């Protein structure tokens, strides 16, 4: 019933914004004050989290190696899966970030009659995640049309590609379909797959429900509840926000305030949740380290430089008498040492 | 803090991305353009101006379906004058300057209706001697 809680939480948020923004004078709170707070918490929280991570030492060299490492000349190295040079690490990270390579390998074990166990790569997560994230990216880029004036060409280009199908007016966006589809599939995956369902928590369901609600309010606003949704007016507010002189001109439909409030919630929630994987993917030592620990020594930052290496010979020199007393065998007998002296 | 050399530039890039609209606008942006009112002196649109601002694209879409799919070419009457349901036959009769009316808003809102791939703007229609 964890997903039910997330659902209720999002419904509560919708009610807060929906009813709250109807109160005269509260439009300023929902349209200006909360978005400002949200973006500040987002940037501040994000930077704070990254710095906290950057302060944690990496005691060992722990890249995950998924292929043949450097070896003899005639053995081919798997450069992407077992990188040894910075350039190879960069290539690996690039593909991780832009193509979600590690999700592609998401292995699933299944028990068959026999009994026999099989391991197979389950591509669903990879496919849904790709659909979801790229749709989200397109939507964020498209929204820039509301924040900047003049509009740079690449925003118009994304807009044109996204409305390529020319269905209806306002035209249907591919990314709207992609985002809603992606969220529903990712959510469904958590419900349908028993293993994933077992380990799913509130903080797995909540962002999905929240993002679904953001997409749904956006779509409703664009196609179905256009009353008082005058883009010119809304753009004036959005441009006002980023030029630090916000004004709410004419009346704006309630659905807009709900949409904005949900986005603000997402921004505030972001730095303190698993959504930080956006920054975290760059920081994970299992991906961003080169597998070169045999060529370069990885110094554990915990090491106290005051603590010098202590060889066995030195140890025996220090404790020889006690060792002999206790009957522990020693390499150099006491007499031998005395002879040397 | 470890790896300052990569993390600090990374954070700066992140902040630049997030604050893109702020520095791109440079704290001042052109105000919303005012679309030109019909030069013919008409005072009323087919619906209230407020409704038109928010809903004209859906209205056009409905009209198109009415005419082309349901053969419903009813006439709209504004201030006693009759217009045939249509893009060129209604809207553009009053809003005769597409460039100073429709485009004014559309450039600001980054929409580029593909209607004009086929339909003629009043300017084009005049130069070609057609009506539609």
Short mmCIF file of C-alpha atoms in Angstrom, two decimals:
data_model
loop_
_atom_site.label_atom_id
_atom_site.label_comp_id
_atom_site.label_asym_id
_atom_site.label_seq_id
_atom_site.Cartn_x
_atom_site.Cartn_y
_atom_site.Cartn_z
CA UNK A 1 0.00 0.00 0.00
CA UNK A 2 3.05 2.23 -0.21
CA UNK A 3 1.96 3.58 -3.57
CA UNK A 4 -1.39 4.56 -2.06
CA UNK A 5 0.39 6.82 0.38
CA UNK A 6 2.27 8.55 -2.44
CA UNK A 7 -0.95 8.96 -4.33
CA UNK A 8 -2.62 10.57 -1.33
CA UNK A 9 0.34 12.86 -0.76
CA UNK A 10 0.17 14.13 -4.34
CA UNK A 11 -3.60 14.58 -4.14
CA UNK A 12 -3.08 16.62 -0.99
CA UNK A 13 -0.54 18.80 -2.81
CA UNK A 14 -2.97 19.32 -5.67
CA UNK A 15 -5.69 20.36 -3.25
CA UNK A 16 -3.40 22.77 -1.43
CA UNK A 17 -2.48 24.55 -4.66
CA UNK A 18 -5.90 24.25 -6.25
CA UNK A 19 -7.79 25.68 -3.33
CA UNK A 20 -5.02 27.94 -2.07
CA UNK A 21 -4.60 29.78 -5.35
CA UNK A 22 -8.32 30.57 -5.40
CA UNK A 23 -7.99 32.72 -2.29
CA UNK A 24 -7.59 36.35 -3.40
CA UNK A 25 -4.02 37.52 -2.96
CA UNK A 26 -2.59 34.02 -2.69
CA UNK A 27 -1.70 33.92 -6.38
CA UNK A 28 1.46 35.80 -5.52
CA UNK A 29 2.40 33.13 -3.01
CA UNK A 30 1.85 30.25 -5.43
CA UNK A 31 3.06 32.04 -8.54
CA UNK A 32 6.10 33.88 -7.21
CA UNK A 33 7.15 33.19 -3.61
CA UNK A 34 7.01 29.40 -3.65
CA UNK A 35 8.76 29.03 -7.03
CA UNK A 36 11.58 31.31 -5.84
CA UNK A 37 11.99 29.37 -2.60
CA UNK A 38 11.88 26.10 -4.51
CA UNK A 39 14.60 27.01 -6.98
CA UNK A 40 16.84 28.31 -4.20
CA UNK A 41 16.39 25.14 -2.17
CA UNK A 42 17.02 23.11 -5.30
CA UNK A 43 20.32 24.80 -6.20
CA UNK A 44 21.49 25.11 -2.61
CA UNK A 45 20.54 21.56 -1.71
CA UNK A 46 22.07 20.14 -4.84
CA UNK A 47 25.40 21.89 -4.32
CA UNK A 48 25.35 20.91 -0.63
CA UNK A 49 24.79 17.26 -1.42
CA UNK A 50 27.56 17.19 -4.01
CA UNK A 51 29.99 18.84 -1.61
CA UNK A 52 29.07 16.34 1.12
CA UNK A 53 29.84 13.56 -1.32
CA UNK A 54 33.04 15.21 -2.43
CA UNK A 55 34.17 15.27 1.19
CA UNK A 56 33.84 11.51 1.56
CA UNK A 57 37.14 9.80 0.90
CA UNK A 58 37.40 6.88 -1.50
CA UNK A 59 39.58 4.49 0.48
CA UNK A 60 40.03 1.90 -2.24
CA UNK A 61 40.20 1.78 -5.97
CA UNK A 62 36.79 0.28 -6.71
CA UNK A 63 35.83 0.64 -10.38
CA UNK A 64 33.44 -2.08 -11.46
CA UNK A 65 35.15 -4.05 -14.15
CA UNK A 66 32.87 -5.78 -16.58
CA UNK A 67 35.34 -6.89 -19.21
CA UNK A 68 38.87 -7.96 -19.95
CA UNK A 69 41.44 -5.75 -18.27
CA UNK A 70 44.82 -4.79 -19.71
CA UNK A 71 46.98 -7.84 -19.99
CA UNK A 72 49.42 -9.35 -22.46
CA UNK A 73 49.66 -7.76 -25.89
CA UNK A 74 47.68 -10.45 -27.69
CA UNK A 75 44.75 -10.31 -25.24
CA UNK A 76 42.31 -7.66 -26.28
CA UNK A 77 41.37 -5.16 -23.58
CA UNK A 78 37.73 -4.21 -23.20
CA UNK A 79 38.34 -0.48 -23.15
CA UNK A 80 34.85 0.61 -22.17
CA UNK A 81 34.18 -1.96 -19.51
CA UNK A 82 37.62 -2.04 -17.98
CA UNK A 83 39.09 1.39 -18.64
CA UNK A 84 42.63 2.20 -17.63
CA UNK A 85 43.07 5.65 -19.13
CA UNK A 86 41.18 8.83 -18.34
CA UNK A 87 39.96 9.04 -21.92
CA UNK A 88 38.45 5.58 -21.61
CA UNK A 89 36.81 6.50 -18.32
CA UNK A 90 35.34 9.58 -19.98
CA UNK A 91 33.97 7.46 -22.81
CA UNK A 92 32.49 5.03 -20.31
CA UNK A 93 30.90 7.82 -18.28
CA UNK A 94 29.56 9.47 -21.42
CA UNK A 95 27.77 6.31 -22.49
CA UNK A 96 26.56 5.73 -18.96
CA UNK A 97 25.03 9.19 -18.76
CA UNK A 98 23.64 9.40 -22.27
CA UNK A 99 22.74 5.78 -22.98
CA UNK A 100 22.33 4.27 -19.50
CA UNK A 101 24.70 1.48 -20.40
CA UNK A 102 24.65 -0.21 -17.02
CA UNK A 103 20.87 -0.61 -17.13
CA UNK A 104 21.31 -2.43 -20.41
CA UNK A 105 23.06 -5.18 -18.51
CA UNK A 106 20.47 -5.43 -15.73
CA UNK A 107 20.67 -9.20 -15.26
CA UNK A 108 17.75 -11.16 -14.05
CA UNK A 109 18.01 -14.69 -12.68
CA UNK A 110 15.19 -17.14 -13.21
CA UNK A 111 14.65 -20.63 -11.88
CA UNK A 112 13.34 -23.17 -14.38
CA UNK A 113 12.34 -26.79 -14.05
CA UNK A 114 15.28 -29.01 -13.72
CA UNK A 115 16.00 -27.18 -11.43
CA UNK A 116 18.02 -24.92 -13.62
CA UNK A 117 18.91 -21.29 -13.12
CA UNK A 118 19.30 -18.90 -16.03
CA UNK A 119 20.65 -15.40 -16.19
CA UNK A 120 19.34 -13.05 -18.79
CA UNK A 121 19.61 -9.33 -19.39
CA UNK A 122 16.27 -7.69 -18.72
CA UNK A 123 16.06 -4.70 -21.00
CA UNK A 124 12.76 -3.22 -19.85
CA UNK A 125 14.18 -0.94 -17.23
CA UNK A 126 16.69 0.38 -19.73
CA UNK A 127 14.07 1.00 -22.38
CA UNK A 128 11.58 2.70 -20.05
CA UNK A 129 14.28 4.78 -18.41
CA UNK A 130 15.57 5.97 -21.77
CA UNK A 131 12.09 6.93 -22.91
CA UNK A 132 11.36 8.69 -19.66
CA UNK A 133 14.59 10.64 -19.29
CA UNK A 134 14.83 11.85 -22.88
CA UNK A 135 11.20 12.94 -22.88
CA UNK A 136 11.85 14.81 -19.66
CA UNK A 137 14.89 16.50 -21.15
CA UNK A 138 12.95 17.62 -24.21
CA UNK A 139 10.20 18.99 -22.02
CA UNK A 140 12.65 20.98 -19.91
CA UNK A 141 14.26 22.43 -23.04
CA UNK A 142 10.88 23.25 -24.56
CA UNK A 143 9.82 25.10 -21.43
CA UNK A 144 12.66 27.54 -21.99
CA UNK A 145 10.42 29.23 -24.54
CA UNK A 146 8.47 30.59 -21.59
CA UNK A 147 11.50 31.95 -19.78
CA UNK A 148 13.67 33.65 -22.34
CA UNK A 149 13.15 36.40 -24.86
CA UNK A 150 14.45 36.33 -27.58
CA UNK A 151 14.14 32.58 -27.93
CA UNK A 152 17.32 30.80 -29.06
CA UNK A 153 17.02 28.72 -32.22
CA UNK A 154 17.59 25.39 -30.50
CA UNK A 155 14.44 25.81 -28.41
CA UNK A 156 12.45 26.33 -31.58
CA UNK A 157 14.20 23.33 -33.13
CA UNK A 158 13.27 21.06 -30.23
CA UNK A 159 9.75 22.43 -30.37
CA UNK A 160 9.53 21.66 -34.09
CA UNK A 161 10.83 18.11 -33.70
CA UNK A 162 8.55 17.50 -30.74
CA UNK A 163 5.42 18.61 -32.59
CA UNK A 164 6.48 16.82 -35.76
CA UNK A 165 3.32 14.76 -36.03
CA UNK A 166 1.18 17.91 -36.42
CA UNK A 167 -1.79 16.37 -34.68
CA UNK A 168 -4.43 18.84 -33.53
CA UNK A 169 -3.99 22.40 -32.34
CA UNK A 170 -2.20 23.06 -30.11
CA UNK A 171 -0.15 20.27 -31.60
CA UNK A 172 0.50 17.05 -29.77
CA UNK A 173 4.02 16.75 -28.38
CA UNK A 174 5.88 13.46 -28.71
CA UNK A 175 7.62 14.11 -25.42
CA UNK A 176 4.29 14.39 -23.57
CA UNK A 177 3.38 10.92 -24.76
CA UNK A 178 6.89 9.69 -23.96
CA UNK A 179 6.92 11.09 -20.45
CA UNK A 180 3.50 9.80 -19.45
CA UNK A 181 4.22 6.46 -21.09
CA UNK A 182 7.61 6.24 -19.41
CA UNK A 183 6.27 7.09 -15.97
CA UNK A 184 3.42 4.62 -16.25
CA UNK A 185 5.74 1.88 -17.42
CA UNK A 186 8.25 2.55 -14.65
CA UNK A 187 5.43 2.60 -12.13
CA UNK A 188 3.89 -0.55 -13.56
CA UNK A 189 7.25 -2.27 -13.39
CA UNK A 190 7.33 -1.66 -9.64
CA UNK A 191 3.90 -3.19 -9.26
CA UNK A 192 4.18 -6.10 -11.66
CA UNK A 193 7.67 -7.39 -11.00
CA UNK A 194 7.51 -9.10 -7.62
CA UNK A 195 11.19 -8.63 -6.75
CA UNK A 196 11.09 -4.93 -7.51
CA UNK A 197 7.81 -4.51 -5.73
CA UNK A 198 9.23 -6.08 -2.59
CA UNK A 199 12.07 -3.59 -2.40
CA UNK A 200 10.07 -0.52 -3.49
CA UNK A 201 9.61 2.16 -0.90
CA UNK A 202 7.53 5.29 -0.57
CA UNK A 203 10.41 7.30 -1.88
CA UNK A 204 10.42 5.18 -5.02
CA UNK A 205 6.73 5.68 -5.68
CA UNK A 206 6.41 9.30 -4.65
CA UNK A 207 8.59 10.86 -7.39
CA UNK A 208 6.87 8.75 -10.02
CA UNK A 209 3.42 9.81 -8.89
CA UNK A 210 4.55 13.41 -8.57
CA UNK A 211 6.05 13.49 -12.05
CA UNK A 212 2.95 11.83 -13.42
CA UNK A 213 0.83 14.53 -11.82
CA UNK A 214 3.08 17.25 -13.25
CA UNK A 215 2.77 15.77 -16.73
CA UNK A 216 -0.97 15.30 -16.35
CA UNK A 217 -1.59 18.87 -15.21
CA UNK A 218 0.61 20.15 -18.04
CA UNK A 219 -1.32 18.16 -20.60
CA UNK A 220 -4.67 19.14 -19.14
CA UNK A 221 -3.62 22.76 -19.22
CA UNK A 222 -2.45 22.62 -22.82
CA UNK A 223 -5.29 20.65 -24.38
CA UNK A 224 -8.30 20.48 -22.13
CA UNK A 225 -8.53 23.23 -19.56
CA UNK A 226 -7.39 26.23 -21.51
CA UNK A 227 -9.65 28.72 -19.79
CA UNK A 228 -7.49 31.68 -18.82
CA UNK A 229 -4.40 29.87 -20.01
CA UNK A 230 -3.06 32.69 -22.11
CA UNK A 231 0.52 31.79 -22.90
CA UNK A 232 1.43 35.42 -23.47
CA UNK A 233 0.38 36.26 -19.95
CA UNK A 234 2.05 33.19 -18.47
CA UNK A 235 5.26 33.96 -20.31
CA UNK A 236 5.22 37.45 -18.85
CA UNK A 237 5.10 35.93 -15.39
CA UNK A 238 7.83 33.40 -16.18
CA UNK A 239 10.11 35.99 -17.76
CA UNK A 240 9.37 38.25 -14.81
CA UNK A 241 10.51 35.53 -12.44
CA UNK A 242 13.88 35.11 -14.12
CA UNK A 243 14.46 38.83 -14.52
CA UNK A 244 13.64 39.28 -10.83
CA UNK A 245 10.65 41.52 -11.49
CA UNK A 246 7.68 39.16 -11.44
CA UNK A 247 4.20 40.43 -12.16
CA UNK A 248 0.97 38.50 -12.38
CA UNK A 249 -0.98 40.31 -15.07
CA UNK A 250 -4.37 38.95 -16.01
CA UNK A 251 -6.08 36.08 -14.21
CA UNK A 252 -4.44 32.68 -14.77
CA UNK A 253 -6.35 29.40 -14.56
CA UNK A 254 -6.08 27.32 -11.38
CA UNK A 255 -4.60 24.38 -13.25
CA UNK A 256 -1.52 26.52 -13.88
CA UNK A 257 -0.95 27.10 -10.18
CA UNK A 258 -1.35 23.40 -9.47
CA UNK A 259 1.20 22.59 -12.16
CA UNK A 260 3.62 25.18 -10.82
CA UNK A 261 3.19 24.05 -7.23
CA UNK A 262 3.87 20.43 -8.13
CA UNK A 263 7.01 21.46 -10.02
CA UNK A 264 8.12 23.49 -7.00
CA UNK A 265 7.55 20.44 -4.82
CA UNK A 266 9.67 18.37 -7.17
CA UNK A 267 12.47 20.95 -7.01
CA UNK A 268 12.42 21.01 -3.22
CA UNK A 269 12.22 17.24 -2.97
CA UNK A 270 14.99 16.69 -5.49
CA UNK A 271 18.18 17.29 -3.48
CA UNK A 272 16.98 15.20 -0.55
CA UNK A 273 15.89 12.14 -2.43
CA UNK A 274 17.05 9.46 -4.78
CA UNK A 275 16.55 11.93 -7.61
CA UNK A 276 20.03 13.14 -6.71
CA UNK A 277 21.27 10.34 -8.95
CA UNK A 278 21.39 13.17 -11.48
CA UNK A 279 24.47 14.49 -9.70
CA UNK A 280 25.41 11.18 -8.16
CA UNK A 281 26.06 9.43 -11.44
CA UNK A 282 29.07 11.68 -11.91
CA UNK A 283 30.29 10.97 -8.40
CA UNK A 284 30.12 7.19 -8.23
CA UNK A 285 33.61 5.75 -7.82
CA UNK A 286 32.58 2.43 -9.33
CA UNK A 287 32.16 4.26 -12.65
CA UNK A 288 34.46 7.23 -12.58
CA UNK A 289 37.70 5.51 -11.57
CA UNK A 290 40.14 3.87 -13.93
CA UNK A 291 41.05 0.27 -13.29
CA UNK A 292 44.75 1.08 -13.02
CA UNK A 293 45.51 0.11 -9.45
CA UNK A 294 48.31 -2.17 -10.65
CA UNK A 295 50.02 0.66 -12.49
CA UNK A 296 49.34 3.55 -10.13
CA UNK A 297 49.12 3.28 -6.39
CA UNK A 298 45.77 4.41 -5.00
CA UNK A 299 46.52 6.33 -1.84
CA UNK A 300 43.83 5.95 0.77
CA UNK A 301 43.10 9.48 1.94
CA UNK A 302 42.43 8.14 5.40
CA UNK A 303 46.08 7.18 5.76
CA UNK A 304 47.87 9.23 8.42
CA UNK A 305 51.19 10.30 6.90
CA UNK A 306 52.67 10.16 10.41
CA UNK A 307 52.21 6.41 10.48
CA UNK A 308 55.30 5.03 8.74
CA UNK A 309 55.49 1.56 7.22
CA UNK A 310 56.55 -1.01 9.79
CA UNK A 311 58.31 -4.09 8.42
CA UNK A 312 58.38 -7.45 10.18
CA UNK A 313 62.08 -7.15 10.72
CA UNK A 314 61.54 -3.81 12.46
CA UNK A 315 58.74 -5.29 14.52
CA UNK A 316 60.93 -8.16 15.65
CA UNK A 317 63.72 -5.74 16.53
CA UNK A 318 61.30 -3.85 18.73
CA UNK A 319 59.77 -6.82 20.54
CA UNK A 320 62.45 -9.53 20.30
CA UNK A 321 63.05 -9.88 24.04
CA UNK A 322 59.37 -10.16 24.84
CA UNK A 323 58.86 -12.63 22.06
CA UNK A 324 61.68 -14.83 23.29
CA UNK A 325 60.33 -14.55 26.81
CA UNK A 326 56.93 -15.66 25.63
CA UNK A 327 58.42 -18.52 23.64
CA UNK A 328 57.49 -17.13 20.24
CA UNK A 329 59.96 -18.20 17.54
CA UNK A 330 62.05 -15.35 16.16
CA UNK A 331 64.09 -15.10 12.96
CA UNK A 332 67.15 -13.64 14.63
CA UNK A 333 67.97 -15.07 18.05
CA UNK A 334 68.88 -12.73 20.90
CA UNK A 335 72.44 -14.07 20.93
CA UNK A 336 72.88 -13.41 17.21
CA UNK A 337 71.83 -9.82 17.69
CA UNK A 338 74.23 -9.36 20.59
CA UNK A 339 77.09 -10.79 18.47
CA UNK A 340 76.42 -8.20 15.80
CA UNK A 341 76.53 -5.37 18.30
CA UNK B 1 36.98 18.02 -0.24
CA UNK B 2 38.59 15.66 -2.72
CA UNK B 3 38.94 16.08 -6.48
CA UNK B 4 38.30 19.82 -6.29
CA UNK B 5 39.71 20.21 -9.78
CA UNK B 6 36.78 18.40 -11.40
CA UNK B 7 33.99 18.85 -8.89
CA UNK B 8 34.07 22.63 -8.64
CA UNK B 9 33.98 23.18 -12.43
CA UNK B 10 31.23 20.54 -12.55
CA UNK B 11 29.17 22.42 -10.00
CA UNK B 12 29.73 25.68 -11.84
CA UNK B 13 28.46 24.09 -15.05
CA UNK B 14 25.44 22.76 -13.17
CA UNK B 15 24.58 26.17 -11.74
CA UNK B 16 25.05 27.78 -15.16
CA UNK B 17 22.66 25.26 -16.69
CA UNK B 18 20.01 25.79 -14.05
CA UNK B 19 20.26 29.56 -14.14
CA UNK B 20 20.34 29.68 -17.93
CA UNK B 21 17.24 31.89 -18.30
CA UNK B 22 18.63 34.38 -15.78
CA UNK B 23 21.95 35.08 -17.45
CA UNK B 24 20.58 34.63 -20.96
CA UNK B 25 18.00 37.36 -20.38
CA UNK B 26 20.50 39.43 -18.45
CA UNK B 27 17.80 40.55 -16.00
CA UNK B 28 15.84 42.37 -18.66
CA UNK B 29 13.73 41.02 -21.46
CA UNK B 30 11.61 42.61 -24.13
CA UNK B 31 8.00 43.02 -23.00
CA UNK B 32 5.25 40.95 -24.56
CA UNK B 33 4.37 42.32 -28.00
CA UNK B 34 0.99 43.90 -28.63
CA UNK B 35 -0.80 42.35 -31.58
CA UNK B 36 -2.14 44.90 -34.04
CA UNK B 37 -5.90 45.40 -33.88
CA UNK B 38 -7.88 44.87 -37.10
CA UNK B 39 -7.03 47.77 -39.41
CA UNK B 40 -10.54 47.61 -40.85
CA UNK B 41 -11.92 49.13 -37.65
CA UNK B 42 -13.91 46.10 -36.47
CA UNK B 43 -14.52 46.20 -32.73
CA UNK B 44 -15.44 42.63 -31.86
CA UNK B 45 -13.92 39.22 -32.46
CA UNK B 46 -15.90 36.03 -33.00
CA UNK B 47 -15.67 35.46 -29.25
CA UNK B 48 -14.50 37.62 -26.36
CA UNK B 49 -10.87 38.71 -26.64
CA UNK B 50 -10.05 36.88 -23.43
CA UNK B 51 -11.46 33.64 -24.79
CA UNK B 52 -9.68 34.12 -28.11
CA UNK B 53 -6.32 34.68 -26.49
CA UNK B 54 -6.49 31.36 -24.69
CA UNK B 55 -8.54 29.24 -27.07
CA UNK B 56 -8.19 30.40 -30.68
CA UNK B 57 -6.09 27.41 -31.74
CA UNK B 58 -8.66 24.97 -30.46
CA UNK B 59 -11.41 26.96 -32.10
CA UNK B 60 -9.60 26.81 -35.43
CA UNK B 61 -9.09 23.11 -35.01
CA UNK B 62 -12.79 22.61 -34.28
CA UNK B 63 -13.76 24.76 -37.22
CA UNK B 64 -11.50 22.79 -39.51
CA UNK B 65 -13.10 19.55 -38.37
CA UNK B 66 -16.57 21.09 -38.69
CA UNK B 67 -15.96 22.17 -42.24
CA UNK B 68 -13.82 19.41 -43.62
CA UNK B 69 -15.14 16.38 -41.80
CA UNK B 70 -18.73 17.21 -40.91
CA UNK B 71 -19.51 19.50 -43.83
CA UNK B 72 -20.78 22.05 -41.36
CA UNK B 73 -19.96 25.35 -43.05
CA UNK B 74 -22.20 27.46 -40.85
CA UNK B 75 -21.68 31.12 -41.06
CA UNK B 76 -20.44 33.22 -38.15
CA UNK B 77 -21.93 36.61 -37.63
CA UNK B 78 -20.06 39.41 -35.91
CA UNK B 79 -21.64 42.82 -35.54
CA UNK B 80 -24.13 42.05 -38.25
CA UNK B 81 -21.50 41.10 -40.77
CA UNK B 82 -21.36 37.50 -41.98
CA UNK B 83 -18.18 35.46 -42.31
CA UNK B 84 -17.77 31.94 -43.62
CA UNK B 85 -16.25 29.59 -41.11
CA UNK B 86 -12.60 29.40 -41.98
CA UNK B 87 -9.12 30.59 -41.43
CA UNK B 88 -8.82 32.84 -44.46
CA UNK B 89 -12.50 33.52 -44.79
CA UNK B 90 -13.07 34.66 -41.23
CA UNK B 91 -9.98 35.42 -39.18
CA UNK B 92 -7.95 36.93 -41.97
CA UNK B 93 -10.81 39.09 -43.17
CA UNK B 94 -10.49 41.23 -40.07
CA UNK B 95 -6.96 40.42 -38.99
CA UNK B 96 -5.65 41.30 -42.39
CA UNK B 97 -2.05 41.59 -41.37
CA UNK B 98 -0.84 38.18 -40.30
CA UNK B 99 2.69 39.41 -39.76
CA UNK B 100 1.67 42.10 -37.30
CA UNK B 101 -1.09 40.12 -35.63
CA UNK B 102 -0.66 36.36 -35.49
CA UNK B 103 3.12 36.34 -35.87
CA UNK B 104 3.62 38.97 -33.21
CA UNK B 105 2.35 36.63 -30.54
CA UNK B 106 3.59 33.45 -32.10
CA UNK B 107 7.19 34.57 -32.26
CA UNK B 108 7.02 35.50 -28.60
CA UNK B 109 5.44 32.16 -27.68
CA UNK B 110 7.71 30.16 -30.01
CA UNK B 111 4.87 28.60 -31.96
CA UNK B 112 5.02 28.24 -35.67
CA UNK B 113 1.62 27.07 -36.92
CA UNK B 114 2.07 25.01 -40.04
CA UNK B 115 -1.26 26.24 -41.44
CA UNK B 116 0.52 28.62 -43.79
CA UNK B 117 2.20 25.77 -45.61
CA UNK B 118 -1.07 25.56 -47.52
CA UNK B 119 -3.30 28.46 -46.56
CA UNK B 120 -2.44 31.83 -47.98
CA UNK B 121 -1.77 34.83 -45.82
CA UNK B 122 -3.72 37.91 -46.93
CA UNK B 123 -0.50 39.30 -48.39
CA UNK B 124 0.13 36.19 -50.47
CA UNK B 125 -3.50 35.99 -51.46
CA UNK B 126 -3.41 39.59 -52.71
CA UNK B 127 -0.29 38.98 -54.74
CA UNK B 128 -1.83 35.86 -56.29
CA UNK B 129 -5.25 37.37 -56.81
CA UNK B 130 -7.02 34.58 -54.93
CA UNK B 131 -9.52 34.76 -52.10
CA UNK B 132 -8.84 31.67 -50.06
#
